[in-house]
Amino acid sequence: MSDRKEAAAYARGRAWLELDCAALRKNVEALRKRLPASCKLMPAVKADAYGHGAQWIAKELQKAGVDAFCVACVQEGIQLRTQGIDGVILVLGYTHPQQFELLNTYGLTQTVIDDHYAKQLNAYGKKIHVHIGIDTGMHRLGIRSECVDQVLAVYQMEHLCVDGLFTHLCAADTMDARDTSYTKDQAEAFYRLAGRLKELGYPCPKLHMQASYGVFHYPEYAGDYARVGIALYGVLSTKEDTIRWQEELQPVLSLKARIATVKTLYQGESAGYGIQFTAKHDMRIATLAIGYADGLPRTLSSGVGSVLVDGQRAPVVGRICMDQTIVDVSGILHVQAGDEAVLIGQSGSQEISVCDIAAQAGTITNEILSRMGARLERVCL
Ligand SMILES: *Cc1c(COP(=O)(O)O)cnc(C)c1O
């Protein structure tokens, strides 16, 4: 069975994601429009494409002409290759020396994490393509930008093929004076290093610095690639930023689940773990076939979150369970087992966005999306 047929066989059974491929293509075009023609997209499809399903997303992106991707780890790179994704796949994070063989076998490009790591990579003894991570102020990974000698040493390593140099901006998401000044310093440090290498006669490989916020806030820092993640999926990290750019971006994902049963909860009765909810009056409740193991944050328990049923809001009753969630459907007429509930997306004139869920859970959209459960069915529209 083809992947698509196999997925269709289970589609919309219990709890599922609907992926709007047209929205994805629109986001690709919107981001390309913001970048000069010389700057290509290198989408971040790590964490199963921010929970969307890397298989679908990478294939759609490949159809849209994308030929470079970045992932967090070697396993994610292998998954893309075995699903027929060509082009550059850059592993942004740490790969254990025992897995260097896999970089070679699957034609993955590895980030040079620091000078010590470069030596380890070189000691593997077979050709490995690398991008050198440059630390310009985030102090997470990379060779410090002022250590020109360490960068040059990587170029000179026999088995390493330096295809690129990149840095990561750590305060590009706000335009506060402190953050813009920090970002400017990061960019200048990066360009200073690149300039110095050029002066010394070293070939200038691909340079890249922007992630999603960089593309929107600092178009002047466009390099050879833009490593776009969250924006590609049609949102930014917060509701405020998402609204600001909503003309250009469209959310790709909706999250839905089946109502397993509908029943009456009589006055004085409790529902769910820990006796956290007691009915003040007779009410109708519905049990949904989705829980925190599917990525619904447990902090949305006890009325913090709600779902949409037939265009109306149904607040969460009691504690969200691992696999199930109870909601209050009193006042929503004709609800029955087998109906759909919308957890993220539109229902009638109502909408719950991933930004709302992130705000309720006290986090950013990136975290909510990247934690979507592996067992959710993924349906490509
Ligand atoms: C995750 C990641 C990105 C993508 O970031 P977004 O803010 O989601 O666009 C880019 N670069 C690096 C190094 C990353 O780790």
Coordinates of C-alpha atoms and ligand atoms in Angstrom, one line a residue:
M1 CA 0.0 0.0 0.0
S2 CA 1.3 3.5 -0.7
D3 CA 1.9 5.8 2.2
R4 CA -1.1 7.9 1.2
K5 CA -3.4 4.9 0.9
E6 CA -2.3 3.4 4.1
A7 CA -2.9 6.7 5.9
A8 CA -6.3 7.1 4.3
A9 CA -7.3 3.7 5.6
Y10 CA -7.1 5.0 9.2
A11 CA -7.9 8.6 8.5
R12 CA -10.1 10.5 10.8
G13 CA -10.7 7.5 13.1
R14 CA -9.8 8.6 16.5
A15 CA -7.7 11.8 16.6
W16 CA -6.0 13.3 13.7
L17 CA -4.2 16.3 12.1
E18 CA -5.5 17.8 8.9
L19 CA -2.7 19.3 6.8
D20 CA -3.6 22.1 4.4
C21 CA -1.0 21.6 1.6
A22 CA -2.3 24.7 -0.2
A23 CA -1.6 26.8 2.9
L24 CA 1.9 25.3 3.0
R25 CA 2.6 26.2 -0.6
K26 CA 1.3 29.7 0.1
N27 CA 3.6 30.1 3.0
V28 CA 6.6 28.9 0.9
E29 CA 5.7 31.6 -1.7
A30 CA 5.2 34.3 0.9
L31 CA 8.6 33.6 2.4
R32 CA 10.3 33.4 -1.0
K33 CA 8.8 36.8 -1.8
R34 CA 10.4 38.3 1.3
L35 CA 13.9 37.0 0.3
P36 CA 16.2 38.0 -2.5
A37 CA 16.3 35.4 -5.4
S38 CA 19.8 34.4 -4.3
C39 CA 18.6 33.2 -0.9
K40 CA 17.0 29.8 -0.9
L41 CA 14.7 28.2 1.7
M42 CA 16.3 25.6 3.9
P43 CA 13.2 24.6 5.9
A44 CA 13.5 23.3 9.4
V45 CA 11.7 20.0 9.3
K46 CA 13.0 18.8 12.7
A47 CA 10.8 17.3 15.3
D48 CA 8.6 15.6 12.6
A49 CA 8.2 19.0 10.9
Y50 CA 7.1 20.7 14.0
G51 CA 4.6 17.9 14.7
H52 CA 3.0 18.1 11.2
G53 CA 4.6 14.9 9.9
A54 CA 8.0 15.3 8.2
Q55 CA 7.0 12.8 5.5
W56 CA 4.2 14.9 4.1
I57 CA 5.8 18.2 4.6
A58 CA 9.1 17.4 3.1
K59 CA 7.5 15.8 0.1
E60 CA 5.3 18.8 -0.5
L61 CA 8.2 21.1 -0.1
Q62 CA 10.2 19.1 -2.6
K63 CA 7.4 19.4 -5.1
A64 CA 7.5 23.2 -4.5
G65 CA 11.2 23.2 -5.5
V66 CA 12.8 23.1 -2.1
D67 CA 16.2 21.3 -2.3
A68 CA 17.7 21.9 1.1
F69 CA 16.4 21.0 4.6
C70 CA 17.6 21.1 8.1
V71 CA 16.9 18.6 10.9
A72 CA 18.0 18.3 14.5
C73 CA 19.5 14.8 14.5
V74 CA 20.8 12.1 12.2
Q75 CA 17.7 9.9 12.7
E76 CA 15.5 12.6 11.3
G77 CA 17.9 13.0 8.3
I78 CA 17.8 9.2 7.6
Q79 CA 14.0 9.3 7.7
L80 CA 13.9 11.9 5.0
R81 CA 16.4 10.1 2.8
T82 CA 14.5 6.8 3.1
Q83 CA 11.4 8.6 2.1
G84 CA 13.0 9.9 -1.1
I85 CA 14.0 13.4 -0.2
D86 CA 17.0 14.6 -2.2
G87 CA 19.2 17.6 -1.9
V88 CA 21.1 19.0 1.1
I89 CA 20.0 17.7 4.6
L90 CA 21.9 19.6 7.3
V91 CA 22.0 18.1 10.8
L92 CA 21.9 21.1 13.1
G93 CA 22.7 19.3 16.3
Y94 CA 25.0 16.7 17.9
T95 CA 25.8 13.4 16.2
H96 CA 27.7 10.8 18.2
P97 CA 30.9 9.5 16.7
Q98 CA 29.4 6.0 16.5
Q99 CA 26.9 7.5 14.0
F100 CA 29.4 9.3 11.7
E101 CA 29.0 6.3 9.4
L102 CA 25.3 7.1 9.0
L103 CA 26.2 10.7 7.8
N104 CA 28.3 9.1 5.2
T105 CA 25.9 6.4 4.2
Y106 CA 22.9 8.7 3.9
G107 CA 24.7 11.7 2.5
L108 CA 23.9 14.0 5.4
T109 CA 25.7 17.3 6.1
Q110 CA 26.8 17.7 9.7
T111 CA 27.2 20.9 11.7
V112 CA 30.6 21.4 13.2
I113 CA 29.8 22.0 16.8
D114 CA 33.2 23.3 18.0
D115 CA 36.9 22.8 17.2
H116 CA 37.1 19.6 19.3
Y117 CA 34.2 18.1 17.4
A118 CA 35.7 19.0 14.0
K119 CA 38.7 16.9 15.0
Q120 CA 36.5 14.0 15.9
L121 CA 34.6 14.2 12.6
N122 CA 37.9 14.4 10.7
A123 CA 39.3 11.4 12.6
Y124 CA 36.4 9.3 11.2
G125 CA 38.6 9.2 8.1
K126 CA 36.0 9.3 5.3
K127 CA 34.7 12.4 3.5
I128 CA 32.0 14.3 5.4
H129 CA 30.2 17.4 4.3
V130 CA 29.9 20.0 7.0
H131 CA 28.6 23.5 7.7
I132 CA 30.6 25.2 10.4
G133 CA 28.4 26.5 13.3
I134 CA 29.6 29.9 14.3
D135 CA 28.9 31.2 17.8
T136 CA 28.1 34.9 17.6
G137 CA 26.4 35.3 21.0
M138 CA 23.9 32.5 21.6
H139 CA 26.6 30.4 23.2
R140 CA 24.9 27.2 22.5
L141 CA 26.8 25.6 19.6
G142 CA 29.5 26.7 17.3
I143 CA 33.1 28.0 17.1
R144 CA 33.4 31.5 18.5
S145 CA 33.3 34.0 15.7
E146 CA 36.6 35.6 16.8
C147 CA 38.5 32.3 16.6
V148 CA 39.4 32.6 12.9
D149 CA 42.3 30.1 13.3
Q150 CA 39.9 27.4 14.6
V151 CA 37.7 28.0 11.5
L152 CA 40.7 27.9 9.2
A153 CA 41.8 24.6 10.8
V154 CA 38.5 23.1 9.9
Y155 CA 38.9 24.1 6.2
Q156 CA 42.3 22.4 6.3
M157 CA 41.1 19.1 7.7
E158 CA 41.6 16.4 5.1
H159 CA 38.3 14.6 5.3
L160 CA 35.9 17.6 5.9
C161 CA 34.3 19.4 3.0
V162 CA 33.2 22.8 4.2
D163 CA 30.0 23.6 2.3
G164 CA 28.7 26.4 4.6
L165 CA 29.0 28.6 7.6
F166 CA 26.1 29.6 9.7
T167 CA 25.1 31.4 12.9
H168 CA 21.9 31.5 14.9
L169 CA 20.3 34.7 16.1
C170 CA 19.0 34.4 19.7
A171 CA 17.0 37.7 20.0
A172 CA 15.6 38.2 16.6
D173 CA 12.0 37.7 17.8
T174 CA 11.5 41.2 19.2
M175 CA 12.4 44.6 18.0
D176 CA 13.3 45.9 21.5
A177 CA 16.3 48.2 21.6
R178 CA 18.3 45.7 23.6
D179 CA 17.5 42.8 21.2
T180 CA 18.1 44.7 18.0
S181 CA 21.4 45.9 19.2
Y182 CA 22.4 42.3 20.2
T183 CA 21.2 41.0 16.9
K184 CA 23.2 43.7 15.0
D185 CA 26.3 42.7 17.0
Q186 CA 25.7 39.0 16.1
A187 CA 25.4 39.8 12.4
E188 CA 28.4 42.0 12.3
A189 CA 30.5 39.4 14.1
F190 CA 29.4 36.8 11.5
Y191 CA 30.1 39.1 8.5
R192 CA 33.5 40.1 10.0
L193 CA 34.5 36.4 10.1
A194 CA 33.3 35.8 6.6
G195 CA 35.2 38.9 5.4
R196 CA 38.4 37.8 7.1
L197 CA 38.2 34.3 5.5
K198 CA 37.8 35.9 2.1
E199 CA 40.8 38.2 2.7
L200 CA 42.8 35.1 3.6
G201 CA 41.9 33.5 0.3
Y202 CA 39.5 30.8 1.5
P203 CA 36.6 29.9 -0.7
C204 CA 33.4 31.4 0.6
P205 CA 30.9 28.7 1.1
K206 CA 27.1 29.1 1.7
L207 CA 26.4 31.6 4.5
H208 CA 23.2 31.6 6.5
M209 CA 21.9 33.3 9.6
Q210 CA 18.1 33.8 9.5
A211 CA 15.4 31.6 11.0
S212 CA 11.7 32.7 10.7
Y213 CA 11.9 35.8 12.8
G214 CA 15.1 36.8 11.0
V215 CA 13.3 36.7 7.7
F216 CA 10.5 39.0 9.0
H217 CA 12.5 41.4 11.2
Y218 CA 15.9 41.5 9.4
P219 CA 15.5 41.0 5.7
E220 CA 18.9 42.7 5.3
Y221 CA 20.6 39.6 6.7
A222 CA 19.5 37.3 3.9
G223 CA 22.3 34.9 3.1
D224 CA 22.4 31.9 0.8
Y225 CA 19.8 30.1 2.9
A226 CA 17.0 31.0 5.3
R227 CA 16.4 28.2 7.8
V228 CA 12.7 28.8 8.2
G229 CA 10.7 26.7 10.7
I230 CA 7.7 28.0 12.5
A231 CA 6.6 30.6 9.8
L232 CA 6.5 27.9 7.2
Y233 CA 3.8 26.2 9.2
G234 CA 1.8 29.4 9.0
V235 CA 2.2 30.9 12.5
L236 CA 4.8 32.7 14.6
S237 CA 5.7 31.9 18.2
T238 CA 3.0 34.2 19.7
K239 CA -0.5 35.3 18.9
E240 CA 0.5 38.9 18.6
D241 CA 3.2 38.1 16.0
T242 CA 1.0 35.7 14.2
I243 CA -1.7 38.4 13.8
R244 CA 0.9 40.9 12.6
W245 CA 1.9 38.7 9.7
Q246 CA -1.4 36.9 9.1
E247 CA -1.9 38.5 5.6
E248 CA 1.1 36.4 4.4
L249 CA 0.9 33.2 6.4
Q250 CA -1.8 30.6 6.8
P251 CA -1.8 27.9 9.4
V252 CA -1.2 24.5 7.9
L253 CA -2.5 22.2 10.7
S254 CA -5.8 21.5 12.3
L255 CA -6.2 19.1 15.2
K256 CA -9.4 17.1 15.5
A257 CA -10.8 14.2 17.5
R258 CA -13.8 12.0 17.7
I259 CA -16.4 12.1 20.4
A260 CA -16.4 8.6 21.9
T261 CA -19.5 9.0 24.1
V262 CA -22.0 11.5 25.3
K263 CA -23.7 11.2 28.7
T264 CA -25.5 13.1 31.5
L265 CA -23.6 14.1 34.5
Y266 CA -26.1 14.6 37.3
Q267 CA -25.8 17.4 39.9
G268 CA -23.3 16.5 42.6
E269 CA -21.5 13.9 40.5
S270 CA -17.8 14.2 39.6
A271 CA -15.9 13.6 36.4
G272 CA -12.3 12.6 35.8
Y273 CA -9.2 11.9 37.8
G274 CA -8.8 13.4 41.2
I275 CA -12.4 14.4 41.7
Q276 CA -11.4 17.8 40.4
F277 CA -14.8 18.6 38.8
T278 CA -18.3 18.3 40.4
A279 CA -21.4 19.2 38.5
K280 CA -23.3 22.1 40.0
H281 CA -26.4 21.1 38.0
D282 CA -27.3 18.3 35.6
M283 CA -25.2 18.6 32.5
R284 CA -24.2 16.9 29.2
I285 CA -20.6 15.8 28.9
A286 CA -18.7 14.2 26.0
T287 CA -15.5 12.1 26.2
L288 CA -13.1 12.8 23.4
A289 CA -10.6 10.3 22.0
I290 CA -7.6 12.5 22.5
G291 CA -5.4 13.3 25.5
Y292 CA -2.0 14.7 26.6
A293 CA -0.1 11.8 24.9
D294 CA -1.5 13.2 21.6
G295 CA 0.0 16.6 22.4
L296 CA -2.9 18.3 24.1
P297 CA -1.2 20.1 27.1
R298 CA -2.5 18.9 30.4
T299 CA -2.3 22.4 31.7
L300 CA -5.5 23.0 29.7
S301 CA -7.5 20.9 32.3
S302 CA -10.4 22.2 34.3
G303 CA -11.8 24.8 32.0
V304 CA -8.5 26.5 31.0
G305 CA -8.9 25.1 27.5
S306 CA -11.9 24.3 25.4
V307 CA -12.8 22.6 22.1
L308 CA -15.2 23.4 19.3
V309 CA -18.2 21.1 18.6
D310 CA -20.5 22.1 15.8
G311 CA -19.3 25.7 15.9
Q312 CA -19.7 26.1 19.7
R313 CA -17.3 26.1 22.6
A314 CA -17.1 23.1 24.9
P315 CA -14.8 23.8 28.0
V316 CA -12.6 21.0 29.3
V317 CA -14.1 19.3 32.3
G318 CA -11.7 18.0 35.0
R319 CA -8.2 16.8 34.2
I320 CA -7.1 15.9 30.7
C321 CA -6.1 12.2 30.7
M322 CA -3.3 10.6 28.7
D323 CA -5.6 9.4 26.0
Q324 CA -9.0 11.0 26.7
T325 CA -10.5 14.3 27.6
I326 CA -14.0 15.2 28.9
V327 CA -15.7 18.4 27.8
D328 CA -18.9 20.1 28.7
V329 CA -21.4 20.0 25.8
S330 CA -24.4 21.2 27.7
G331 CA -26.3 23.6 25.5
I332 CA -24.8 22.2 22.3
L333 CA -27.8 20.5 20.6
H334 CA -27.7 17.1 18.9
V335 CA -24.2 16.1 19.9
Q336 CA -23.6 12.4 19.6
A337 CA -20.9 9.8 19.7
G338 CA -18.9 9.8 16.4
D339 CA -19.1 13.6 16.0
E340 CA -16.0 15.6 15.4
A341 CA -14.4 18.0 17.9
V342 CA -12.0 20.6 16.8
L343 CA -9.0 21.3 19.1
I344 CA -7.1 23.5 16.7
G345 CA -8.8 25.0 13.7
Q346 CA -12.2 26.3 12.6
S347 CA -15.7 25.1 13.3
G348 CA -18.5 27.2 12.0
S349 CA -17.6 30.8 12.7
Q350 CA -15.4 29.9 15.7
E351 CA -11.7 29.3 15.7
I352 CA -9.1 28.0 18.1
S353 CA -5.6 28.7 16.9
V354 CA -2.4 27.0 18.1
C355 CA -1.5 30.5 19.5
D356 CA -4.5 30.3 21.8
I357 CA -3.4 26.9 23.1
A358 CA 0.2 28.1 23.5
A359 CA -1.1 31.2 25.5
Q360 CA -3.3 29.0 27.7
A361 CA -0.4 26.6 28.3
G362 CA 2.1 29.4 29.0
T363 CA 4.4 28.6 26.2
I364 CA 5.1 29.3 22.5
T365 CA 3.4 27.7 19.4
N366 CA 6.7 26.0 18.5
E367 CA 6.5 23.8 21.6
I368 CA 2.8 22.9 21.2
L369 CA 3.3 22.0 17.5
S370 CA 6.5 20.0 18.0
R371 CA 4.9 17.9 20.7
M372 CA 2.0 16.7 18.6
G373 CA 1.7 13.0 19.2
A374 CA 3.2 10.4 16.9
R375 CA 0.0 8.3 17.0
L376 CA -2.1 11.1 15.5
E377 CA -3.3 10.2 12.0
R378 CA -2.1 12.8 9.4
V379 CA -4.5 13.6 6.7
C380 CA -3.3 15.7 3.7
L381 CA -6.0 17.9 2.3
Ligands
LIG1 C1 15.0 25.2 14.8 C2 16.0 26.1 14.2 C3 15.7 26.9 13.1 C4 14.2 27.2 12.7 O1 13.7 28.2 13.6 P1 12.3 28.9 13.5 O2 12.3 30.0 14.5 O3 11.3 27.9 13.8 O4 12.2 29.4 12.1 C5 16.7 27.6 12.5 N1 18.0 27.4 12.8 C6 18.3 26.6 13.9 C7 19.8 26.5 14.2 C8 17.4 25.9 14.6 O5 17.7 25.2 15.6

